[in-house]
Short mmCIF file of C-alpha atoms (C1' of nucleotides) in Angstrom, two decimals:
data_model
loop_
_atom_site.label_atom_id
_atom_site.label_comp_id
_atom_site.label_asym_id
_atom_site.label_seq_id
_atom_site.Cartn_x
_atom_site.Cartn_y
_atom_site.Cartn_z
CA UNK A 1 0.00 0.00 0.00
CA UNK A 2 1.40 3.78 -0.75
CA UNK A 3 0.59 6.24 1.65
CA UNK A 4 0.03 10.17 1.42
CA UNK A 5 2.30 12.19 1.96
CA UNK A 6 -0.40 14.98 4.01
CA UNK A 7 -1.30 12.43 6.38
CA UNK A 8 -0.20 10.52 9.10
CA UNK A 9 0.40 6.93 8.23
CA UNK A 10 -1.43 5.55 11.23
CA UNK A 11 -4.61 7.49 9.83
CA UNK A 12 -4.22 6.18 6.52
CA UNK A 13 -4.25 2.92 7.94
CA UNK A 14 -7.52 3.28 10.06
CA UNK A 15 -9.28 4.69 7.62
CA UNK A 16 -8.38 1.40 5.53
CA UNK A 17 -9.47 -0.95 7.81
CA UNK A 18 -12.40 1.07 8.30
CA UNK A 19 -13.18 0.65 4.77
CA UNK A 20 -12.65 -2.72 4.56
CA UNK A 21 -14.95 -2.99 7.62
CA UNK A 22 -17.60 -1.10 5.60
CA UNK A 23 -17.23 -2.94 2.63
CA UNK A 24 -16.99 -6.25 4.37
CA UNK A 25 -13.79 -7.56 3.11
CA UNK A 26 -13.39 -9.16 5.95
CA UNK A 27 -16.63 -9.75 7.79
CA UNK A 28 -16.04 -13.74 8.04
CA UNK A 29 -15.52 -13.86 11.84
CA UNK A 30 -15.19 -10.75 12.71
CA UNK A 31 -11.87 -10.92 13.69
CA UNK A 32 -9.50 -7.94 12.09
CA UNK A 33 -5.89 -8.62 11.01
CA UNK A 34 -3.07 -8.98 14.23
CA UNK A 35 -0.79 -6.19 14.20
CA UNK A 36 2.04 -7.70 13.28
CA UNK A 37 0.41 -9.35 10.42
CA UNK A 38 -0.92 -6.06 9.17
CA UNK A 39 2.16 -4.33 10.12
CA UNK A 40 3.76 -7.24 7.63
CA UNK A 41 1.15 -6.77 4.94
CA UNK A 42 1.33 -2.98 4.63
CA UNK A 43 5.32 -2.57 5.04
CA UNK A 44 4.81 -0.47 8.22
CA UNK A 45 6.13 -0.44 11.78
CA UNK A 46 4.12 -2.67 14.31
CA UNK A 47 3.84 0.11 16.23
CA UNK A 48 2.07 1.95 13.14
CA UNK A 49 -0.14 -0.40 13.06
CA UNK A 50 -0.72 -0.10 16.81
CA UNK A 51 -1.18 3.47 16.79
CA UNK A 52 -4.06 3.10 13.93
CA UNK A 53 -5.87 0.37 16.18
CA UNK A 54 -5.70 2.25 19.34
CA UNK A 55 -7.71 5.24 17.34
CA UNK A 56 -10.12 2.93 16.34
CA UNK A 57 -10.59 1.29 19.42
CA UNK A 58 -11.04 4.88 21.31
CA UNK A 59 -14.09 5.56 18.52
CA UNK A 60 -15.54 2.31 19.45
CA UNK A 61 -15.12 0.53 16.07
CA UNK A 62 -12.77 -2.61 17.35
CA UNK A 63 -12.52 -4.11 20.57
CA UNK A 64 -9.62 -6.01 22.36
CA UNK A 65 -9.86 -9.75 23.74
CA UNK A 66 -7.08 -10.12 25.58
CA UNK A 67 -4.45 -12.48 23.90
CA UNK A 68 -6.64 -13.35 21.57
CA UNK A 69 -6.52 -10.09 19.04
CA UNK A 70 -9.12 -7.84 17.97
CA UNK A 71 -12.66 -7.87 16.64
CA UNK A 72 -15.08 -5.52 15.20
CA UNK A 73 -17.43 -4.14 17.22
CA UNK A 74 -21.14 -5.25 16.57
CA UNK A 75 -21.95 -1.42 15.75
CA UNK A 76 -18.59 -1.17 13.95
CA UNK A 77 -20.30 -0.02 10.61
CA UNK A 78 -22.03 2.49 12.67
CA UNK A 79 -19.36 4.21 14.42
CA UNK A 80 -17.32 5.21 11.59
CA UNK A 81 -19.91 6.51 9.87
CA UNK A 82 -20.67 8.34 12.97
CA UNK A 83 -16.97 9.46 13.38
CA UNK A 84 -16.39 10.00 9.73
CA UNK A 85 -19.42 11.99 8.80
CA UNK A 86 -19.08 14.26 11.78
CA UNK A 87 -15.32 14.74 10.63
CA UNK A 88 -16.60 15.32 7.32
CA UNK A 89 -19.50 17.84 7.76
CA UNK A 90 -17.39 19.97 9.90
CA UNK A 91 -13.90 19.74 7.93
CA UNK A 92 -14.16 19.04 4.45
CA UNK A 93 -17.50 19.70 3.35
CA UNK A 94 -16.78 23.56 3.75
CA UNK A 95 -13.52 23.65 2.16
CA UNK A 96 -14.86 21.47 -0.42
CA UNK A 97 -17.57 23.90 -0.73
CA UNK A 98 -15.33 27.05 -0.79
CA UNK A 99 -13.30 25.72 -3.08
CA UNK A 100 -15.72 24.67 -5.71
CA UNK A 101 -17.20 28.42 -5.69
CA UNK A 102 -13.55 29.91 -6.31
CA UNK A 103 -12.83 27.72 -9.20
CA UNK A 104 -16.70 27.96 -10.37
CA UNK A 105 -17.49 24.17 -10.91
CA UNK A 106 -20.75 23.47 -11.08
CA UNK A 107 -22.45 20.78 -9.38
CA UNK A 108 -23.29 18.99 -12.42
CA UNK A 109 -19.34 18.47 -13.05
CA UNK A 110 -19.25 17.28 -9.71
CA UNK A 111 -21.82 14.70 -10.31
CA UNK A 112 -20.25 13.49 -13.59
CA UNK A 113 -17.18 13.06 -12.48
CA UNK A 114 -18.58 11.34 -9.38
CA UNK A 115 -20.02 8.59 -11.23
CA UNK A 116 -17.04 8.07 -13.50
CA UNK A 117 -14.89 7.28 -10.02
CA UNK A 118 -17.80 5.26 -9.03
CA UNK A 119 -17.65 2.96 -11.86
CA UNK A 120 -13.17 2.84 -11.52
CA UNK A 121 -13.54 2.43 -8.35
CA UNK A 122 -16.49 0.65 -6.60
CA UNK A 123 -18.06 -1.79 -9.83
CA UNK B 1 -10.69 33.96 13.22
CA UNK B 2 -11.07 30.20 13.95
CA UNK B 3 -8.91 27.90 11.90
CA UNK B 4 -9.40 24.00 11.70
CA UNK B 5 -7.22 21.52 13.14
CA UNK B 6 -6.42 19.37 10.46
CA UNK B 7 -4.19 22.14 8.46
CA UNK B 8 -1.44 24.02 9.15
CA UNK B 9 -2.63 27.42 9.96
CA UNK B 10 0.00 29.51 7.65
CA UNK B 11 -2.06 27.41 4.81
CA UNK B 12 -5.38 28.21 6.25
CA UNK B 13 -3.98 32.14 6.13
CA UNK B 14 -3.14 31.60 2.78
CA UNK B 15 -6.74 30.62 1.24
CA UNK B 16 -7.83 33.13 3.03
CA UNK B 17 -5.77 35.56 1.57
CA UNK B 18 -6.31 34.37 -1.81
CA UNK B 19 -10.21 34.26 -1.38
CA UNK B 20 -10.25 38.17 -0.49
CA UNK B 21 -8.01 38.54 -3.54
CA UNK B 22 -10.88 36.59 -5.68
CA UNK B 23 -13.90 38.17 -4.40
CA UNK B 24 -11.77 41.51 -4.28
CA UNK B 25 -12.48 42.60 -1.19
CA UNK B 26 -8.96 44.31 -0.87
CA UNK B 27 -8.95 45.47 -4.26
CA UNK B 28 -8.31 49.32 -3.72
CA UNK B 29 -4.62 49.18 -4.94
CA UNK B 30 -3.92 45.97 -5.06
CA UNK B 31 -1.92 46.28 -2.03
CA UNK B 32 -2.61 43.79 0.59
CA UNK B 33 -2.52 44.39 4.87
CA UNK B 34 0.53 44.21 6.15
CA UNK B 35 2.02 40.94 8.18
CA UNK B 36 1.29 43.02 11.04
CA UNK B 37 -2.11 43.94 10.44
CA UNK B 38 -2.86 40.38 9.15
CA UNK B 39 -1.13 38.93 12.81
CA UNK B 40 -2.99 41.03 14.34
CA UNK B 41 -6.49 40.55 13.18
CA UNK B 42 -6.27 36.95 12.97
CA UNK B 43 -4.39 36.35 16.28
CA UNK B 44 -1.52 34.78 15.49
CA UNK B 45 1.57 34.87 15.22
CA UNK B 46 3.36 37.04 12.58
CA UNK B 47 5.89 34.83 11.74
CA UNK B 48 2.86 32.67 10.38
CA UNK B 49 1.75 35.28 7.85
CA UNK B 50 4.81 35.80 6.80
CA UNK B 51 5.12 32.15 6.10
CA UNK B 52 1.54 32.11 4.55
CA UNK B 53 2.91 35.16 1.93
CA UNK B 54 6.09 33.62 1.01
CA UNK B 55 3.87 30.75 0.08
CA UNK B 56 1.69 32.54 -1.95
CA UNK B 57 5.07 34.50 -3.40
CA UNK B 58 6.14 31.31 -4.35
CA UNK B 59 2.66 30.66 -6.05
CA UNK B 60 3.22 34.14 -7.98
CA UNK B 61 -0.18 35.68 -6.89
CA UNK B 62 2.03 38.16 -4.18
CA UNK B 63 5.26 40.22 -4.90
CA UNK B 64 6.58 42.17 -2.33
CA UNK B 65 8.01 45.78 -2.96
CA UNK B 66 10.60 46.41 -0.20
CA UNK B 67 9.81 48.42 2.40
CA UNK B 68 6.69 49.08 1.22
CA UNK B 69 4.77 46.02 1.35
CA UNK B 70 2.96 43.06 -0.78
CA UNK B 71 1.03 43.62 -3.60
CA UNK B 72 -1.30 41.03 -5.76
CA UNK B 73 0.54 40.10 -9.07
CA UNK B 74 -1.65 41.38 -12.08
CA UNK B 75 -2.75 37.70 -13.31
CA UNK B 76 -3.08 36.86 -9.04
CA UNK B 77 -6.53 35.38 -9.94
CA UNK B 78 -5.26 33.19 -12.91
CA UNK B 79 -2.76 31.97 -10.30
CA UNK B 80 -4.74 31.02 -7.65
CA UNK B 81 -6.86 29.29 -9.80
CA UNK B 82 -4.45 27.46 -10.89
CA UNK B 83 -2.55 26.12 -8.17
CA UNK B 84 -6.08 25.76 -6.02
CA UNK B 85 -7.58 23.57 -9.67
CA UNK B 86 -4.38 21.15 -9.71
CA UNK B 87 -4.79 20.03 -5.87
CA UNK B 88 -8.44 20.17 -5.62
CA UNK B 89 -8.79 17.86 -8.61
CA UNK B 90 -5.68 15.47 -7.88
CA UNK B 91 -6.06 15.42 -3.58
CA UNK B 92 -9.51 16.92 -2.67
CA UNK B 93 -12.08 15.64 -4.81
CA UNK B 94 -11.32 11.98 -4.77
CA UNK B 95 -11.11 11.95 -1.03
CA UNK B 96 -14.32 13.71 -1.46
CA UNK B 97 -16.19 11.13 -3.58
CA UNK B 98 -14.67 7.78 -1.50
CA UNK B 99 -16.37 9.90 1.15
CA UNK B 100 -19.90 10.72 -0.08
CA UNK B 101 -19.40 7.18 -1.26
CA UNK B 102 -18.53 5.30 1.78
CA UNK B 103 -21.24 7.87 4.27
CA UNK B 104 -23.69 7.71 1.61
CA UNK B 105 -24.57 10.98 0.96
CA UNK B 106 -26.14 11.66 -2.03
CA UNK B 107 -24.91 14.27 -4.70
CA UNK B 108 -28.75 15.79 -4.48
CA UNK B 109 -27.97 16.56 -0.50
CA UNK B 110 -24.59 18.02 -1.33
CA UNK B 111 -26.36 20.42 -3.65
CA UNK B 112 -28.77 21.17 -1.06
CA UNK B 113 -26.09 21.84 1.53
CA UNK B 114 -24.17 23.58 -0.97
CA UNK B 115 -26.75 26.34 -1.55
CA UNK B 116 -27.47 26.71 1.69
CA UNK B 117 -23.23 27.11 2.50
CA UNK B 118 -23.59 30.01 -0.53
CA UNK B 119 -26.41 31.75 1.23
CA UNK B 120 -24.47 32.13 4.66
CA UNK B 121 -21.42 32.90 3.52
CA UNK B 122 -21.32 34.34 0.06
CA UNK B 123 -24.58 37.14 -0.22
CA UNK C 1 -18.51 -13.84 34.37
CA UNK C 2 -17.74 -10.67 33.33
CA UNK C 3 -14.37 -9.52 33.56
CA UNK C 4 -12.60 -5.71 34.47
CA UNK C 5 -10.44 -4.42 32.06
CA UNK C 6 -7.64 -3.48 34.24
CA UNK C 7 -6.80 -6.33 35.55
CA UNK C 8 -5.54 -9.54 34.58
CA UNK C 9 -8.46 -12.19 33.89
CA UNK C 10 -6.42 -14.99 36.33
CA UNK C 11 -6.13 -12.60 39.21
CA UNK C 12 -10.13 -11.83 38.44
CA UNK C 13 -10.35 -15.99 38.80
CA UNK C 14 -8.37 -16.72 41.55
CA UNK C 15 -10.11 -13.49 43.96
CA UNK C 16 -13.20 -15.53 42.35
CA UNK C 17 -11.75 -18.72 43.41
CA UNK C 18 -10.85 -17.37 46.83
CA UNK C 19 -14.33 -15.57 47.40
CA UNK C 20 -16.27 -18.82 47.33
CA UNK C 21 -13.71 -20.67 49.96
CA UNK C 22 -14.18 -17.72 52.46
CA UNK C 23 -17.78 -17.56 52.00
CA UNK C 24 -17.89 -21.77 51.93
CA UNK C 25 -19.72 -21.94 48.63
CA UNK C 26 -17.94 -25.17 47.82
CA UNK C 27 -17.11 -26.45 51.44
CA UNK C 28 -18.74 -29.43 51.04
CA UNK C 29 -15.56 -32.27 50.77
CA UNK C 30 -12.89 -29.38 50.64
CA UNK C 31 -12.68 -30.05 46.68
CA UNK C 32 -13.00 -27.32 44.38
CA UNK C 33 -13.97 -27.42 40.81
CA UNK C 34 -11.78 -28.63 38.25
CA UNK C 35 -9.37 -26.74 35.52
CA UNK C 36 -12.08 -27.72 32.89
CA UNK C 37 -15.08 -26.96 34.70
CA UNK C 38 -14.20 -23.82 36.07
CA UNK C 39 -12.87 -22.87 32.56
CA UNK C 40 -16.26 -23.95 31.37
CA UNK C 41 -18.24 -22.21 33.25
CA UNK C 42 -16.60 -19.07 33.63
CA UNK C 43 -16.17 -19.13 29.61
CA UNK C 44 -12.31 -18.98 28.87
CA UNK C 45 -9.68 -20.52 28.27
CA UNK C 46 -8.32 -23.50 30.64
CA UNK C 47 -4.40 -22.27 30.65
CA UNK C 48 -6.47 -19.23 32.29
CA UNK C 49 -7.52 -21.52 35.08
CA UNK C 50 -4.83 -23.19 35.49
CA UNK C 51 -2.87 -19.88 36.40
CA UNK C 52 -5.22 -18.87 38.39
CA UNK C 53 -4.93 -22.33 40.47
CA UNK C 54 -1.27 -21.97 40.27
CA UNK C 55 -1.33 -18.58 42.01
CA UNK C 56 -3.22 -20.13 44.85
CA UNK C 57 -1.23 -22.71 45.19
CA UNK C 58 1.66 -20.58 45.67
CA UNK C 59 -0.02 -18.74 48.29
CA UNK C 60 -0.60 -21.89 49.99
CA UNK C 61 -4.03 -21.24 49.50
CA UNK C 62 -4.76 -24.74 47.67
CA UNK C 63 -3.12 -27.83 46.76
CA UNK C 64 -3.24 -30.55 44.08
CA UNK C 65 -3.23 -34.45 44.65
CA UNK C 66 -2.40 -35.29 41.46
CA UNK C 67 -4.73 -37.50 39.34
CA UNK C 68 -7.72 -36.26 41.79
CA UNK C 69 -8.02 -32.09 41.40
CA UNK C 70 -7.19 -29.02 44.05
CA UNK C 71 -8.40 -29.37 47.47
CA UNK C 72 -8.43 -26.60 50.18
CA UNK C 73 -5.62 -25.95 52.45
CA UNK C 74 -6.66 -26.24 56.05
CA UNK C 75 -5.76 -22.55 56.72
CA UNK C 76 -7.14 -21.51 53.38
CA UNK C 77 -8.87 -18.92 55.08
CA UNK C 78 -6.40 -17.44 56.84
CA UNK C 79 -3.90 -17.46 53.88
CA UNK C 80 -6.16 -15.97 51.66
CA UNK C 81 -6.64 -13.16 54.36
CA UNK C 82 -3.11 -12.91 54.77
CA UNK C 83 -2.04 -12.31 51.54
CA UNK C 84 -5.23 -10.06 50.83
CA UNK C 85 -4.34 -7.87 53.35
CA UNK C 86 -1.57 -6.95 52.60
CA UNK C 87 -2.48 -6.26 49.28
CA UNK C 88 -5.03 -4.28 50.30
CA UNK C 89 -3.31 -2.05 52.96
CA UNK C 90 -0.11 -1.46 51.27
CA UNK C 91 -1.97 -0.81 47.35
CA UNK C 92 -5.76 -0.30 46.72
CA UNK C 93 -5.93 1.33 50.47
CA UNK C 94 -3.78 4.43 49.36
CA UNK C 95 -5.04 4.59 46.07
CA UNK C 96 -8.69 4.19 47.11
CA UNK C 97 -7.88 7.43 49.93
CA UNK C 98 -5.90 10.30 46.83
CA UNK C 99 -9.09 9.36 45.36
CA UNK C 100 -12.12 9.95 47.10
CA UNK C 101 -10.04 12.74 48.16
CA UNK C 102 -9.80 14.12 44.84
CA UNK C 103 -13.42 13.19 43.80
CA UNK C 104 -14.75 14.86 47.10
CA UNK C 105 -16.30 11.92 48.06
CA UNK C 106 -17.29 11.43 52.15
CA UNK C 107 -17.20 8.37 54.11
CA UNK C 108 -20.48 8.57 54.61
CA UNK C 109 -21.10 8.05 50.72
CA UNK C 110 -18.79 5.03 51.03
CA UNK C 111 -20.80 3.81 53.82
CA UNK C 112 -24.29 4.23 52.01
CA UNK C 113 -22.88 2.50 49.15
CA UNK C 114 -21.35 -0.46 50.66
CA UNK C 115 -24.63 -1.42 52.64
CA UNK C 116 -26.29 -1.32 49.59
CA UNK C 117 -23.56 -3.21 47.99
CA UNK C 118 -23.95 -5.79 50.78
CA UNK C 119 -27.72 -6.36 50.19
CA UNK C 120 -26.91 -6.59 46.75
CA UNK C 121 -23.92 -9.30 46.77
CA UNK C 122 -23.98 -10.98 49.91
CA UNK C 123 -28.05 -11.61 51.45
CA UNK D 1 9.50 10.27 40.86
CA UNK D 2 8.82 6.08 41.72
CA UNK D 3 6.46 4.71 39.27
CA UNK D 4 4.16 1.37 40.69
CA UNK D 5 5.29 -1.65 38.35
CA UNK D 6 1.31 -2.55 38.18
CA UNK D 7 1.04 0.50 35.95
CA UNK D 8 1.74 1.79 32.74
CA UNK D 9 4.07 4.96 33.25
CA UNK D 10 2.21 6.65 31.10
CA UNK D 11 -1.29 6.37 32.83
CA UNK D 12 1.02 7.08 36.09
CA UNK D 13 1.88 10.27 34.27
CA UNK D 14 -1.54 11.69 33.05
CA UNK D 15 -2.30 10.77 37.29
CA UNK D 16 0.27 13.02 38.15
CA UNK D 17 -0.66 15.72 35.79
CA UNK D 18 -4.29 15.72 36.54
CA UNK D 19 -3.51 15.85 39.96
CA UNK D 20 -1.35 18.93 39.54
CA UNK D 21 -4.71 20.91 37.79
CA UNK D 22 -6.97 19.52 40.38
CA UNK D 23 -4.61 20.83 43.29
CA UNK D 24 -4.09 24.04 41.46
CA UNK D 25 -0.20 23.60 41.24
CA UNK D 26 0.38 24.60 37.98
CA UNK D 27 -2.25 27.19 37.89
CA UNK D 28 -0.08 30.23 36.85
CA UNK D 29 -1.06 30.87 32.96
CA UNK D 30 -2.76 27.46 32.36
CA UNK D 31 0.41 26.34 30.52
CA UNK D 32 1.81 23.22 31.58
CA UNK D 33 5.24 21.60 30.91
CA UNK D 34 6.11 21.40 27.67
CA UNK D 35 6.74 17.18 26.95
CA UNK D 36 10.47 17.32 26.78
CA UNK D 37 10.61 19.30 30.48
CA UNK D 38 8.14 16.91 31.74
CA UNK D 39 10.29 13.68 30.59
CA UNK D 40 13.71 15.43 32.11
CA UNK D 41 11.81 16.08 35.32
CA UNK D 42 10.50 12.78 35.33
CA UNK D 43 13.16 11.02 33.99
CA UNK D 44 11.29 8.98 31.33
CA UNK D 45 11.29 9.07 27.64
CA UNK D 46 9.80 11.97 25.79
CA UNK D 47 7.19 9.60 23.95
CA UNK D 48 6.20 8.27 27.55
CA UNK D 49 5.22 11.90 28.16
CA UNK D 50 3.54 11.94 24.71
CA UNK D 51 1.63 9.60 25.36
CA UNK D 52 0.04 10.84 29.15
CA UNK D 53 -0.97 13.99 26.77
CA UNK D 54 -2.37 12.23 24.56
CA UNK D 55 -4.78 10.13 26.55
CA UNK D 56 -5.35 13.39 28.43
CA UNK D 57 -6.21 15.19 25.48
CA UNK D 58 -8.85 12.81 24.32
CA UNK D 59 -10.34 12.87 27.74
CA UNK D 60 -11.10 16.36 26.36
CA UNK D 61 -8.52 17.94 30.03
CA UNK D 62 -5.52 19.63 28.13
CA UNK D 63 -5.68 21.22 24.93
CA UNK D 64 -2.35 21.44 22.06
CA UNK D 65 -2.06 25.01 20.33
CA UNK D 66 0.24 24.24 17.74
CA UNK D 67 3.87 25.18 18.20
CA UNK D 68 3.61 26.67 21.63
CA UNK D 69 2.64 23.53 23.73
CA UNK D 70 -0.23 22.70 25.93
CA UNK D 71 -2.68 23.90 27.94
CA UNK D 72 -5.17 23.25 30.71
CA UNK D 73 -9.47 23.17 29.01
CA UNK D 74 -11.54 25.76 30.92
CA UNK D 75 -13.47 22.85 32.50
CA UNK D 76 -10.06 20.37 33.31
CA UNK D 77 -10.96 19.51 36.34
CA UNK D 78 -14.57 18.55 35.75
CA UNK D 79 -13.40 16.72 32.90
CA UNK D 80 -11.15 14.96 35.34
CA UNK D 81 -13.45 14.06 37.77
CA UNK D 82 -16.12 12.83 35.13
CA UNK D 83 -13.33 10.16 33.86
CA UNK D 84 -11.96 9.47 37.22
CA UNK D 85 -15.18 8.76 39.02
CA UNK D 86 -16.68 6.65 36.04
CA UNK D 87 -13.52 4.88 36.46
CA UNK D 88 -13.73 4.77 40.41
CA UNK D 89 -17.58 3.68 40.74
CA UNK D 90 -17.38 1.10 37.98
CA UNK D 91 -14.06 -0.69 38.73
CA UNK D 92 -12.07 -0.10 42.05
CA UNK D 93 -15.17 0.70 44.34
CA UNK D 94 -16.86 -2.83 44.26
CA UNK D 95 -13.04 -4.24 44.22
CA UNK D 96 -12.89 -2.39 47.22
CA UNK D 97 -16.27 -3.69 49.01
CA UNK D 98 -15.73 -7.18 48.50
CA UNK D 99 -12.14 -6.32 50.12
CA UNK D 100 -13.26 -4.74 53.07
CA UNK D 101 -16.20 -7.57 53.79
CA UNK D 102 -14.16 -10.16 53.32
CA UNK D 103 -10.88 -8.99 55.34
CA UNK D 104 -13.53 -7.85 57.75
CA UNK D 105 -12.62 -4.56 57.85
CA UNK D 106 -15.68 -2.02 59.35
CA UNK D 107 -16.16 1.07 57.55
CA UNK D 108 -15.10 2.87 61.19
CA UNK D 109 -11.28 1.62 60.57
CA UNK D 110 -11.09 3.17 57.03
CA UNK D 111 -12.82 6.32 58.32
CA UNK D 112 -9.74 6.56 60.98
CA UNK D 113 -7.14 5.32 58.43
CA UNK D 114 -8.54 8.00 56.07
CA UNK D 115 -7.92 10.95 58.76
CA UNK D 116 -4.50 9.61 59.42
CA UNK D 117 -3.60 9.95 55.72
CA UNK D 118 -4.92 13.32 54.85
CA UNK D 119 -2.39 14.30 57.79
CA UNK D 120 0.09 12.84 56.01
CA UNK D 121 -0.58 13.45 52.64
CA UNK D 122 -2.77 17.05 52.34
CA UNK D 123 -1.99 19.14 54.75
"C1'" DG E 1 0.39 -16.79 19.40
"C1'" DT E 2 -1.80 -12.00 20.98
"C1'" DG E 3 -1.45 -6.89 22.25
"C1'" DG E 4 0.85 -3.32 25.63
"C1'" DT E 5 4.52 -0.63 26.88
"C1'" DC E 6 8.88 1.60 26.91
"C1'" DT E 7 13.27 3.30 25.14
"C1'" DA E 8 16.27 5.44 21.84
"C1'" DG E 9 16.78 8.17 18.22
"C1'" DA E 10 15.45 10.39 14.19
"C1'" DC E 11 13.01 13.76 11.11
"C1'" DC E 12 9.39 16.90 10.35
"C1'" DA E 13 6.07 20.89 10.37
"C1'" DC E 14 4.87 24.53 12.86
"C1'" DC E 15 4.94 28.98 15.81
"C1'" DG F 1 11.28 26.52 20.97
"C1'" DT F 2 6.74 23.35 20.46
"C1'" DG F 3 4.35 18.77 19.49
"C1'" DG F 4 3.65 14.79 15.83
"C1'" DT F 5 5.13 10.85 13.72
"C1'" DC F 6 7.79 6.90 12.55
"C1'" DT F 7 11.24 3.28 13.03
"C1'" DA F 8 13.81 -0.25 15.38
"C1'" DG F 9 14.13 -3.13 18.88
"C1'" DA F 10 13.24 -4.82 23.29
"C1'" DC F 11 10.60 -6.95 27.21
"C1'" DC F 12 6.38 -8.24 29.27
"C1'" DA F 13 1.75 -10.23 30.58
"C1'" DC F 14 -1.68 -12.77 28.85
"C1'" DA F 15 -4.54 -16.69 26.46
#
DNA sequence: GTGGTCTAGACCACC
DNA sequence: GTGGTCTAGACCACA
């Protein structure tokens, strides 16, 4: 996986296993990746991976059995949503806004480029 | 001035320089405040302005005149389109859409939002 | 069973464990349950048990005749108050005083709380 | 300062701090140490530090501004009670009960250990 | 095997 | 100067 350069690694990583909670890439047991296995997959420091779990235990997405490793919570789905679209209404939505008035695009070119990264992305 | 936690504020400074140059709400004699004046209204400090003007010196929308002060460059506008275009289209917008995507928000309720966002800040 | 976060799941056992000798809940022939059942019942994993019988042991609290299961000491009792005490004096004591200190809470709060906490647990 | 070995430093550290605010030590200009003095005067490492801020400043009782360090919320010390006493109902006050009934120890003897130590300790 | 913590040391952006 | 992040490597308790 590459990461951004504007943001911290351990972000980047819990918003991927966020999505992959979301999309249910991994919903067989409910179990999530160990860290050191994830820390493997993703070329990062264990302790990267660490960091990204501890944030998404504190927003109530994953939980900790002891020795054992770490699950998704039953509301998992819900929280990041919750998390995500509070981030997002109160960040990004207003610069996203602002910017689209400077540059004058139109909502319509927002919408057809929206469903041409739909259909590259998400088919 | 309040400024959002997820960007450095010297950047924050900066669009909102380059928003008062677009909607020309400095644009007696093209001459912009001073880094004092700017520290001062926006309570920081002026160290950060001055980093928020170099940046957009680099961007060619400022020049500075010594001893006098900063002034917008004639084609500021065309610059700050441009620079603004190339990062919301390669950065912001597909963040944007994996968002909408993955909160499910439609395009029809960003629209919404969108004129409402015009109304309040923008009459 | 339900177990705290802060503190290790055996230790949770064996005060368990050590609970039901002082209060005789098992006294009948001095046996108490085996690894398995105990693990069982209290839904984890046997090695959990079995360092939570260990411990005991160690504190002299109960003993093993091989091929049969863990028996009572004699002075079970007073080993388990032994070693509880002082525990309890030289740790939680201190640590339970800084903080109803800090959380303004009176005596007489404690006191209202533990009789209810008495009719609750121990009719 | 002597950490416990039971636990984490870091948790040891945010304990310290919060009981600084809540005792008014630090209560010059609401600043308080900047990490690296903290981890000199304590004599850990600076990301031990980090961390106590950290887990303070999701329990909503310090607050960073950016380049200059961090300071006390308005409401610290309600903040810190509201964690602290969640924390002391839920998990050390029934720990405590079943202590006290089972050592046998009357509510009268903790009352007089209690005045003994605010001697010590508050004076 | 699992995660939790700590140290050491580095580099960075920011004010 | 400030905090933020990341790596490397170690040790530990726990299941």
């Amino acid at each position: 996986m590459e990461f951004r350069e504007n943001e911290a690694i351990y972000l980047q990583i819990a918003a991927y296993v966020a999505e992959h909670i979301v999309l249910r890439k991994w919903a067989v047991d409910q179990k999530i990746p160990s860290v050191r296995e994830l820390a493997v997959e993703l070329q990062v420091n264990p302790n990267t991976v660490v960091r990204a779990y501890e944030f998404l235990q504190n927003k109530g997405v994953i939980m900790n059995k002891r020795g054992i490793g770490f699950f998704m919570a039953v509301d998992a789905e819900l929280k990041i949503k919750e998390y995500s679209k509070e981030r997002f209404l109160g960040n990004e939505l207003p610069e996203f806004f602002k910017n689209i008035y400077l540059l004058e695009i139109s909502i319509k070119e927002i919408e057809e480029r929206f469903e041409k990264f739909k259909a590259e992305h998400y088919r």
